[in-house]
Coordinates of C-alpha atoms in Angstrom, one line a residue:
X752 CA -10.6 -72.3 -11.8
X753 CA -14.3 -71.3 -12.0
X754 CA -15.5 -67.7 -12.6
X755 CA -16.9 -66.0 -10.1
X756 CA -17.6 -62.3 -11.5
X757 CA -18.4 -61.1 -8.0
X758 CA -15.0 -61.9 -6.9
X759 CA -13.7 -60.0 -9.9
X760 CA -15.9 -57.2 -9.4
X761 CA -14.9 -57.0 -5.8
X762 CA -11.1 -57.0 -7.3
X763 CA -11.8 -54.1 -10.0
X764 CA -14.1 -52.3 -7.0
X765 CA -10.7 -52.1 -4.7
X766 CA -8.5 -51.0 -7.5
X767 CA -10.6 -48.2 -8.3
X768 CA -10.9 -47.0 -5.4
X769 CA -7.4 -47.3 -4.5
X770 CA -6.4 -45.6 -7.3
X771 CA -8.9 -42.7 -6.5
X772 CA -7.3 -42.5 -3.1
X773 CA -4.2 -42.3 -4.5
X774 CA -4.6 -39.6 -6.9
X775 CA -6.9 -38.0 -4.3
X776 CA -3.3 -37.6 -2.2
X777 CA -1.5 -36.6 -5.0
X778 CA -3.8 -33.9 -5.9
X779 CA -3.9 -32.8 -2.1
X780 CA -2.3 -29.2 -1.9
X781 CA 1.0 -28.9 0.0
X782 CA 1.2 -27.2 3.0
X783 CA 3.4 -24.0 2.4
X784 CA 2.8 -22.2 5.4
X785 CA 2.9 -23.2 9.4
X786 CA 1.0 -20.8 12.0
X787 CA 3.8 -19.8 15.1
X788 CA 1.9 -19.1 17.8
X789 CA 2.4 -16.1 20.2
X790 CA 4.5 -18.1 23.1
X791 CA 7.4 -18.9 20.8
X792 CA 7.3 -16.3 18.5
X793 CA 7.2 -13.6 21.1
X794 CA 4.9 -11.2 18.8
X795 CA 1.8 -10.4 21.0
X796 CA 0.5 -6.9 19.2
X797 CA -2.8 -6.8 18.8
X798 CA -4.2 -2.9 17.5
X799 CA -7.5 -2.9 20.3
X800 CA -10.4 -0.3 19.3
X801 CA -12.0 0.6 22.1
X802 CA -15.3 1.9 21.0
X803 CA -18.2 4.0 22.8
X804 CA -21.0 6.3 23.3
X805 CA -18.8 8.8 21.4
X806 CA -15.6 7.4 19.6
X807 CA -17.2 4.4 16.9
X808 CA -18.3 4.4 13.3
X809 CA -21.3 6.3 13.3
X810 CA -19.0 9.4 14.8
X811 CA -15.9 8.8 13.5
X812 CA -16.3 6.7 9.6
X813 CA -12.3 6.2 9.8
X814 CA -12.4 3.9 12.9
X815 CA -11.7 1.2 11.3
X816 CA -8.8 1.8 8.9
X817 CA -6.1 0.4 10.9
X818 CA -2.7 0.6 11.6
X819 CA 0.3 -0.8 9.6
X820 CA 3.2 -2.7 9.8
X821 CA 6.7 -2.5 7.9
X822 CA 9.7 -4.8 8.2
X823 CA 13.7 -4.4 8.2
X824 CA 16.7 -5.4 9.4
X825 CA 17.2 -2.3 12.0
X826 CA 20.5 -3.1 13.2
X827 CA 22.3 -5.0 10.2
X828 CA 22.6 -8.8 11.7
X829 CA 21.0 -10.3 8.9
X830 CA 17.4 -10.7 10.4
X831 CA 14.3 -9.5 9.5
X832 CA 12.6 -6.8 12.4
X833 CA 8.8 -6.0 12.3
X834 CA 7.6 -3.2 13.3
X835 CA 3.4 -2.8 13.9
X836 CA 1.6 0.9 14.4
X837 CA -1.4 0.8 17.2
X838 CA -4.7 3.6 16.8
X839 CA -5.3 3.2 20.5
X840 CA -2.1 1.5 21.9
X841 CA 1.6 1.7 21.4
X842 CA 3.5 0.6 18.6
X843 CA 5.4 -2.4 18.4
X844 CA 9.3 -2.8 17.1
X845 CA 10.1 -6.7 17.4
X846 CA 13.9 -7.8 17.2
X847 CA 14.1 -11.0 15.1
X848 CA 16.7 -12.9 17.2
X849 CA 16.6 -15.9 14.8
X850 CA 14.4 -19.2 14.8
X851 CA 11.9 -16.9 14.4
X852 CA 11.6 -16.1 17.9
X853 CA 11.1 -12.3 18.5
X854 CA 11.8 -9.6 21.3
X855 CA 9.9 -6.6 22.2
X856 CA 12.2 -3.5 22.2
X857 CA 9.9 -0.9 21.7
X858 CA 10.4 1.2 24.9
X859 CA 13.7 1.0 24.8
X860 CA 14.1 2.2 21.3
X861 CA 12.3 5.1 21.5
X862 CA 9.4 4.0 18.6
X863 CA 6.5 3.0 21.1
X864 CA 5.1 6.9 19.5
X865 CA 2.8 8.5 22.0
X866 CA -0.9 9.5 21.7
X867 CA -1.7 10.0 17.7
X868 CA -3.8 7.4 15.7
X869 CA -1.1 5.8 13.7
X870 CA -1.7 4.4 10.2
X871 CA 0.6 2.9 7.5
X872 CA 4.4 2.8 8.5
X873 CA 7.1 2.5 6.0
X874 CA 11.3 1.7 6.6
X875 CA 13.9 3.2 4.6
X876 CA 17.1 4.1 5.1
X877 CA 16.1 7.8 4.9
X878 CA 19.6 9.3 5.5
X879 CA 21.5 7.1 3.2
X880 CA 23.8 5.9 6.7
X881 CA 23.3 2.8 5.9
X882 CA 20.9 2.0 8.9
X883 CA 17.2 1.6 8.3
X884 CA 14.8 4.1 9.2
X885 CA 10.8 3.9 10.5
X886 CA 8.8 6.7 9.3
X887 CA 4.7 6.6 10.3
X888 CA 1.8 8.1 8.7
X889 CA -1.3 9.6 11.3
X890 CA -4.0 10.5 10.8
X891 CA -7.1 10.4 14.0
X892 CA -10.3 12.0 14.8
X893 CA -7.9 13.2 17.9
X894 CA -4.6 14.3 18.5
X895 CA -1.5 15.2 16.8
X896 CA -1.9 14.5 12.9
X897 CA 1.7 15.4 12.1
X898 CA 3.8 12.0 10.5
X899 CA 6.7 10.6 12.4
X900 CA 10.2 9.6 11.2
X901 CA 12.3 7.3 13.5
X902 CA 15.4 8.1 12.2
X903 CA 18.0 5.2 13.4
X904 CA 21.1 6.1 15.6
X905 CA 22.7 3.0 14.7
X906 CA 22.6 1.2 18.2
X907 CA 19.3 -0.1 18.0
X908 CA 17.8 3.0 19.3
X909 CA 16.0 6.2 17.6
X910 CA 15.7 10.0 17.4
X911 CA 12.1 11.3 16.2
X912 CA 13.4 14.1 13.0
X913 CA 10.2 14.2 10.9
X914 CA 9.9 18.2 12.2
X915 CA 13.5 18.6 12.4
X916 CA 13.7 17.2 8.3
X917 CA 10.2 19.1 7.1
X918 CA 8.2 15.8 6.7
X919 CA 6.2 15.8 9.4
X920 CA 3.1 16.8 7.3
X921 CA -0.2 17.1 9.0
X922 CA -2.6 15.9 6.4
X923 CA -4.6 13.0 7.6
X924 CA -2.0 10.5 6.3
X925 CA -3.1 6.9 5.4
X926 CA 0.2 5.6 4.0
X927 CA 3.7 7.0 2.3
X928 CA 6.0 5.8 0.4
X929 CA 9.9 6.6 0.0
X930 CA 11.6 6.2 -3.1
X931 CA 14.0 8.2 -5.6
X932 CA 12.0 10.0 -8.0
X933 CA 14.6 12.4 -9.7
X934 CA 17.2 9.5 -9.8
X935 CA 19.6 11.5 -7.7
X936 CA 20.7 8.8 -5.9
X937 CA 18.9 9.4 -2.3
X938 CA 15.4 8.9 -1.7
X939 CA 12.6 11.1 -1.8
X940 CA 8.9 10.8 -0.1
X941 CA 5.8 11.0 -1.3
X942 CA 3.1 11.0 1.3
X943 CA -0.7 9.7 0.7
X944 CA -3.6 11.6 2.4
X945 CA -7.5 11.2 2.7
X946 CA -8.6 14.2 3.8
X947 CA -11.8 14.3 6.4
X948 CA -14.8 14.6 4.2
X949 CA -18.4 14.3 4.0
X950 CA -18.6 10.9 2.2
X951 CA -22.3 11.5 0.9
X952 CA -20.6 14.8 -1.0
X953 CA -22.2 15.2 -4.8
X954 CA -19.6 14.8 -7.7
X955 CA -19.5 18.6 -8.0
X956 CA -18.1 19.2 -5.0
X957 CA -15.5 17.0 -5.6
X958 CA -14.8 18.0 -9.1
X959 CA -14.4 21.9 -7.5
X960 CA -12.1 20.5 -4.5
X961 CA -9.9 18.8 -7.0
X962 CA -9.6 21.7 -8.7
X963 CA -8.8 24.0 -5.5
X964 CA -7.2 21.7 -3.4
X965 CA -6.0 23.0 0.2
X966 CA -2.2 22.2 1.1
X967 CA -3.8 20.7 3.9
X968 CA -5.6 18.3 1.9
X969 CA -3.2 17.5 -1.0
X970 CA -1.1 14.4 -1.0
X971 CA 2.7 15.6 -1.1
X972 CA 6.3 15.2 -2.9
X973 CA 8.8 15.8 -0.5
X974 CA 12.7 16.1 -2.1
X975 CA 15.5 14.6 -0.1
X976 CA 17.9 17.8 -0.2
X977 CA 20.7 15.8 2.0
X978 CA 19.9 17.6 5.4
X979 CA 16.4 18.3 4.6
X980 CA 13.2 17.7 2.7
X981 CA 11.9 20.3 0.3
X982 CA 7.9 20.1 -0.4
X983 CA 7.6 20.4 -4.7
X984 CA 4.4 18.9 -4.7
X985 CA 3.3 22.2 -7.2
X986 CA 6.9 22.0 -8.9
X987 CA 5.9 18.3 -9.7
X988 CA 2.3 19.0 -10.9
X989 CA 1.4 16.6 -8.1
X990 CA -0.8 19.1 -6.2
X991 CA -4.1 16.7 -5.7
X992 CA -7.7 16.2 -3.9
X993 CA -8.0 12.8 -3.8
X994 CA -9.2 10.0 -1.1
X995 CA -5.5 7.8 -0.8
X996 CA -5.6 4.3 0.6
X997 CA -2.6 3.7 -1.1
X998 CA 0.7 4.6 -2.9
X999 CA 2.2 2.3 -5.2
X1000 CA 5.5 3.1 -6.8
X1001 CA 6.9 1.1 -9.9
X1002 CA 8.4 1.9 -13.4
X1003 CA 5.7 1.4 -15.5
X1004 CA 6.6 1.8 -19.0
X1005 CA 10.3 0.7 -18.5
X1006 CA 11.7 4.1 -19.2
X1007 CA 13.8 3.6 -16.2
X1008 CA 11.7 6.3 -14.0
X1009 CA 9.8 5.2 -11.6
X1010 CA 6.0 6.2 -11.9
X1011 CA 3.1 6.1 -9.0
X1012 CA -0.3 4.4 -8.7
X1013 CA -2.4 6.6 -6.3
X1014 CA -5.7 4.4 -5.0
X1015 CA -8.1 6.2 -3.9
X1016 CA -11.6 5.7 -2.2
X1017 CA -15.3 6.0 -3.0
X1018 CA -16.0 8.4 -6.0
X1019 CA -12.6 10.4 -6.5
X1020 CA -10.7 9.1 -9.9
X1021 CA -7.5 6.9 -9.1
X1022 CA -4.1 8.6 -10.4
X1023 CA -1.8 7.2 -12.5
X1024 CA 1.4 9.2 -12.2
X1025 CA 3.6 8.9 -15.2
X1026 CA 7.5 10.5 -14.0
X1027 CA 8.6 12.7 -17.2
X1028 CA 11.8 12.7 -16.0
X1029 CA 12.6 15.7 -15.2
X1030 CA 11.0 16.2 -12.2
X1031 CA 7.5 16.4 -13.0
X1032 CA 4.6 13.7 -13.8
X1033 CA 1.3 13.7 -15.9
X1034 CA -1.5 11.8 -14.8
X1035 CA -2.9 9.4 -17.3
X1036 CA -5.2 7.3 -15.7
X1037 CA -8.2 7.5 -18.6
X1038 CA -5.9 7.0 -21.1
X1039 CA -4.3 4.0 -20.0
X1040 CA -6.7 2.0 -18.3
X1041 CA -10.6 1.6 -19.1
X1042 CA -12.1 1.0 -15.3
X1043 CA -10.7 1.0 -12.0
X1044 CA -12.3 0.2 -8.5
X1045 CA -14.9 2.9 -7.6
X1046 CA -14.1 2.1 -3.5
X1047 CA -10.0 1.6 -4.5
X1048 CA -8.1 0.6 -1.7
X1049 CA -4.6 -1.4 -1.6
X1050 CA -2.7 -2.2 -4.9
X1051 CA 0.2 -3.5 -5.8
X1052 CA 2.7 -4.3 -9.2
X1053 CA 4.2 -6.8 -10.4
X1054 CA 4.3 -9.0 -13.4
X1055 CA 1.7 -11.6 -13.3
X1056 CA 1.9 -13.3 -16.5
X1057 CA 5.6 -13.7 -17.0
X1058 CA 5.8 -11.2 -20.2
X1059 CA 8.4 -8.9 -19.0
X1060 CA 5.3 -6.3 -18.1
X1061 CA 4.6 -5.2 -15.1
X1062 CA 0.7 -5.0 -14.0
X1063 CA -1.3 -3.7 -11.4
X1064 CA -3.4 -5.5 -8.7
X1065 CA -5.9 -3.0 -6.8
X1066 CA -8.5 -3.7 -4.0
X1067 CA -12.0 -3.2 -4.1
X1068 CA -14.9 -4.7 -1.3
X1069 CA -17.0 -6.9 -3.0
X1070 CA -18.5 -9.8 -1.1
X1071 CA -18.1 -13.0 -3.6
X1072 CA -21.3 -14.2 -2.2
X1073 CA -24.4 -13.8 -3.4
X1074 CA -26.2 -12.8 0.6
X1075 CA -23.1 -10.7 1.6
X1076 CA -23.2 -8.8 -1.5
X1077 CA -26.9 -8.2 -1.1
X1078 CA -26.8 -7.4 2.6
X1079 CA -24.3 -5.2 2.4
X1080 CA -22.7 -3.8 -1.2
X1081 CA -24.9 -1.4 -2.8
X1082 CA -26.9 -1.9 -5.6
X1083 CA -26.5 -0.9 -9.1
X1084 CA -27.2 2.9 -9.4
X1085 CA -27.1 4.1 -13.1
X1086 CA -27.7 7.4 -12.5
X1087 CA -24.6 7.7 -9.7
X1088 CA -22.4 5.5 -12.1
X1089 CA -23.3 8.3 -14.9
X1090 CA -22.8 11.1 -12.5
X1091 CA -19.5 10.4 -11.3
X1092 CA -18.2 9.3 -15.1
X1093 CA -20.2 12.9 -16.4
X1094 CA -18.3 14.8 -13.7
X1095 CA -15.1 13.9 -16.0
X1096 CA -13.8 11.1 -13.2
X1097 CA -13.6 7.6 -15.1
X1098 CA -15.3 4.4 -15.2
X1099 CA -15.1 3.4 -11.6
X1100 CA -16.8 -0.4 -10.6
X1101 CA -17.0 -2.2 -7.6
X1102 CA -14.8 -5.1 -7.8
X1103 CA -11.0 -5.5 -8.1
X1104 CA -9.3 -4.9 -10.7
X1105 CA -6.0 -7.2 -12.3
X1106 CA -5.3 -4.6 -14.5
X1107 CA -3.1 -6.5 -17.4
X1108 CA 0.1 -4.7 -19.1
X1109 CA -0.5 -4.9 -23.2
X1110 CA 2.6 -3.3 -23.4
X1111 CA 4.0 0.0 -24.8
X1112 CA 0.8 0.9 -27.0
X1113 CA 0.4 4.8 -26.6
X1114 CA 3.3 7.0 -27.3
X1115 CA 5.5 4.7 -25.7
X1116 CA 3.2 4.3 -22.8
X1117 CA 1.9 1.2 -21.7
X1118 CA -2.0 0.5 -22.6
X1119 CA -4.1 -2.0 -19.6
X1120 CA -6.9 -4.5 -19.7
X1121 CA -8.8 -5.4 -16.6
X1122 CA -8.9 -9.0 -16.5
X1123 CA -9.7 -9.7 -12.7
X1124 CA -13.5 -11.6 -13.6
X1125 CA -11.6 -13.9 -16.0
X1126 CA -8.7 -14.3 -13.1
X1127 CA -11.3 -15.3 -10.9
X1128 CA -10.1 -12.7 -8.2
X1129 CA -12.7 -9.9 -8.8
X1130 CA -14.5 -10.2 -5.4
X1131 CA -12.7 -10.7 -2.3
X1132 CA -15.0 -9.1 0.2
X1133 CA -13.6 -6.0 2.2
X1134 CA -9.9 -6.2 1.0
X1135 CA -7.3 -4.0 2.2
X1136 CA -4.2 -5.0 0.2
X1137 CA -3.1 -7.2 -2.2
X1138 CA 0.5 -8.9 -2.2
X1139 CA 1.2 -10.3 -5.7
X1140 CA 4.4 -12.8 -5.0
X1141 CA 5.3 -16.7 -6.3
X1142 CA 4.7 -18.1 -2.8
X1143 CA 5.3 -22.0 -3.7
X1144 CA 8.2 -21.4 -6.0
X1145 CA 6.6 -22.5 -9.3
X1146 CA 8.0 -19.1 -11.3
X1147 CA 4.1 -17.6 -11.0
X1148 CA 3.1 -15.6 -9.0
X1149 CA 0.6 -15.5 -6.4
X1150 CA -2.0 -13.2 -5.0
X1151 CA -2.2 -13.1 -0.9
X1152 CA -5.8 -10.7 0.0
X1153 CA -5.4 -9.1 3.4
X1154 CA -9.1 -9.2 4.4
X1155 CA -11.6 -7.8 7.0
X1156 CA -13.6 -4.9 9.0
X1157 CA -14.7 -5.3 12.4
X1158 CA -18.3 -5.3 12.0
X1159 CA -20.7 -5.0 8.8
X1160 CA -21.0 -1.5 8.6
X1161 CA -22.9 -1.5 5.1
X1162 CA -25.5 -3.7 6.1
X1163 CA -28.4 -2.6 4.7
X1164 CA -31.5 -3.7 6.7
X1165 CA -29.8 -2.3 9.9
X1166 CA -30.1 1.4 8.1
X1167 CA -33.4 0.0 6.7
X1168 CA -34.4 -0.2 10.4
X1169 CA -32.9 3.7 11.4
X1170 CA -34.7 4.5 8.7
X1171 CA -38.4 3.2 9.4
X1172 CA -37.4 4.9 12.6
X1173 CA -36.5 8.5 10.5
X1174 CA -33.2 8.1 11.4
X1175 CA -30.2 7.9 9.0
X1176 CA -26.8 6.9 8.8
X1177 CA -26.1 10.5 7.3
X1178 CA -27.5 12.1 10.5
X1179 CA -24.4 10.5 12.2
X1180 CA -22.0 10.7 9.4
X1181 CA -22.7 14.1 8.7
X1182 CA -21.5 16.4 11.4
X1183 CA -18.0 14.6 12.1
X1184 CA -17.3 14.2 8.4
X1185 CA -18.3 17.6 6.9
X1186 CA -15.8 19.7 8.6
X1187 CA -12.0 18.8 9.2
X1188 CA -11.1 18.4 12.6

């Protein structure tokens, strides 16, 4: 047979492309995760903003902060229930009745709220019954600001008790968490708040309001005393000023109490609340930890690297771009970086932060390294929360960014512009910020 290297180059020419096909299908990522749409899901909430002349970010800074959404089996079949919090319209409880298929019972179980801005939402079973509870965080520029707790009357139904049980604090609440602090065996709630304040502020004045906090203004500790709630905030040395997106409970240093991570926003230090067991905590934030996110916003713990050590995940706003960051991010200010680290807050930067456990270093306390560059998850754009979770089953775990804000706020050649026209964005910021409503 005569040689024709054409013919064989033709030959080697399909093979390697069919073996580049083939690993290009192997390598192809599996798809985990299938979108249900609305008609056969049943789940239609949707938390609308209606903005205008005198209700939108440039009067109210908060407007876009959201609402929240907690899930639980409610009435003990075995199904996961969600349950969504509206600003501007009702809130939502779906029934899961299987298939994933959903039913709006909102109305009917007395949870739809009424006409307060309603933030995070959290379910516990509150009253140890054995029936999950809803309890909801408010906050608004109007309204009732008191918090809410649906407790559950076993039938699907619900009784509003926050007043009735001394929870239903009034501080501009983002998000609360329940959970048993004093190991008592019922659980306790601590409740997040971000006071109204004048975001433009120096670092004095926050140093002197988190020195003299008002009650109104702290973040609390409420003890579950069976038929009510006692506020030790003070008793716990918990008494605070601080700007709280979030409130992340875990037992840090494997003592078997369970500490807190408070995250909060723009210049005010995070906390990192150690439980001393016995019934107090010590915050510890600079000593364990060398940087967090200066605009901190959702976090969560878990361990990521499989050592037995749990670490923390917190939100930040970067832009991983290189236009985003510039059009809207600010740029590097030495003299504000100095000036908040000066006022004795820490080293604050503006990305996230995958804070790594090194383990029980100091005093049997556990010492962390912020790794989130080398993780490759240190700019996400305007994140809200993370959720840290092995969603593919292959014993690591996964990060899932909730992302988003309804329009670019921080762009910078739109103030450019009020400002070539000597207008500013403090001139709008400034009078419904400074003062508490």
């Amino acid at each position: 047979m005569k040689f024709n290297p054409l013919l064989v180059y033709f030959f080697l020419s399909l093979f390697a492309c069919k073996s580049d096909i083939d690993k290009s299908n192997l390598n192809e990522p599996t798809k985990i995760f299938n979108k249900i749409n609305v008609e056969s899901s049943g789940i239609s909430f949707s938390n609308d903003l209606i903005e205008n002349d005198s209700l939108n970010y440039m009067s109210y800074a908060y407007m876009y902060m959201g609402g929240g959404v907690s899930a639980g089996d409610i009435n003990n079949d075995g199904l996961v229930d969600l349950y969504f919090t509206g600003n501007m319209v009702p809130n939502k409880l779906y029934l899961n009745k299987g298939n994933m298929q959903f039913e709006d019972i909102s109305e009917v179980a007395g949870v739809a709220g009424d006409n307060r801005w309603f933030t995070g939402t959290t379910m516990a079973d509150v009253n140890n019954d054995g029936f999950i509870d809803i309890y909801c965080s408010v906050a608004g520029k109007f309204g009732p600001k008191n918090n809410v707790l649906f407790l559950n009357n076993g039938d699907s139904t619900f009784s509003e008790k926050a007043a009735e049980l001394g929870i239903d604090d009034n501080g501009n609440s983002i998000q609360s968490t329940f959970f048993d602090y004093d190991l008592d065996g019922d659980l306790d709630l601590y409740v997040g708040n971000y006071p109204i304040t004048n975001f433009n502020a120096p670092n004095s004045y926050y140093a002197f309001k988190m020195r003299n906090p008002e009650d109104i203004e702290t973040d609390k500790l409420f003890r579950n005393d069976g038929d009510h709630f006692t506020n030790v905030t003070d008793q716990a040395h918990l008494r605070s000023f601080g700007l709280t997106n979030s409130v992340t409970v875990s037992d840090l240093n494997k003592d078997g109490w369970p500490d807190l991570y408070i995250s909060n926003d723009f210049n005010m230090p995070d906390y990192l609340l150690m439980n001393n067991g016995d019934g107090t905590f010590t915050e510890r934030i600079k000593d364990l930890t060398d940087q967090t996110a200066l605009y901190g916003m959702g976090v969560d713990i878990a361990d990521i690297n499989n050592d037995q050590l749990l670490d923390i995940m917190q939100m930040d706003m970067t832009p991983g771009d290189n236009r985003r960051s510039k059009a809207n991010m600010a740029g590097m200010n030495p003299s504000l970086f100095w000036g908040t680290v000066n006022a004795g807050f820490h080293y604050q930067y503006m990305q996230n932060q995958l804070q790594i456990n090194n383990g029980m270093l100091k005093d049997s306390l556990p010492i962390f390294s912020n790794l989130a560059r080398l993780g490759g998850v240190a700019t996400t754009d305007w994140s809200w929360g993370p959720l840290v979770i092995d969603l593919d089953n292959d014993g690591w775990k996964d990060i899932f960014i909730s992302n988003g804000t309804r329009r670019e706020i921080n762009n910078k050649d739109y103030f450019n512009k009020l400002s070539s026209q000597h207008l500013t964005e403090d001139m709008f910021l400034e009078k419904s910020l400074a003062i508490p409503e």
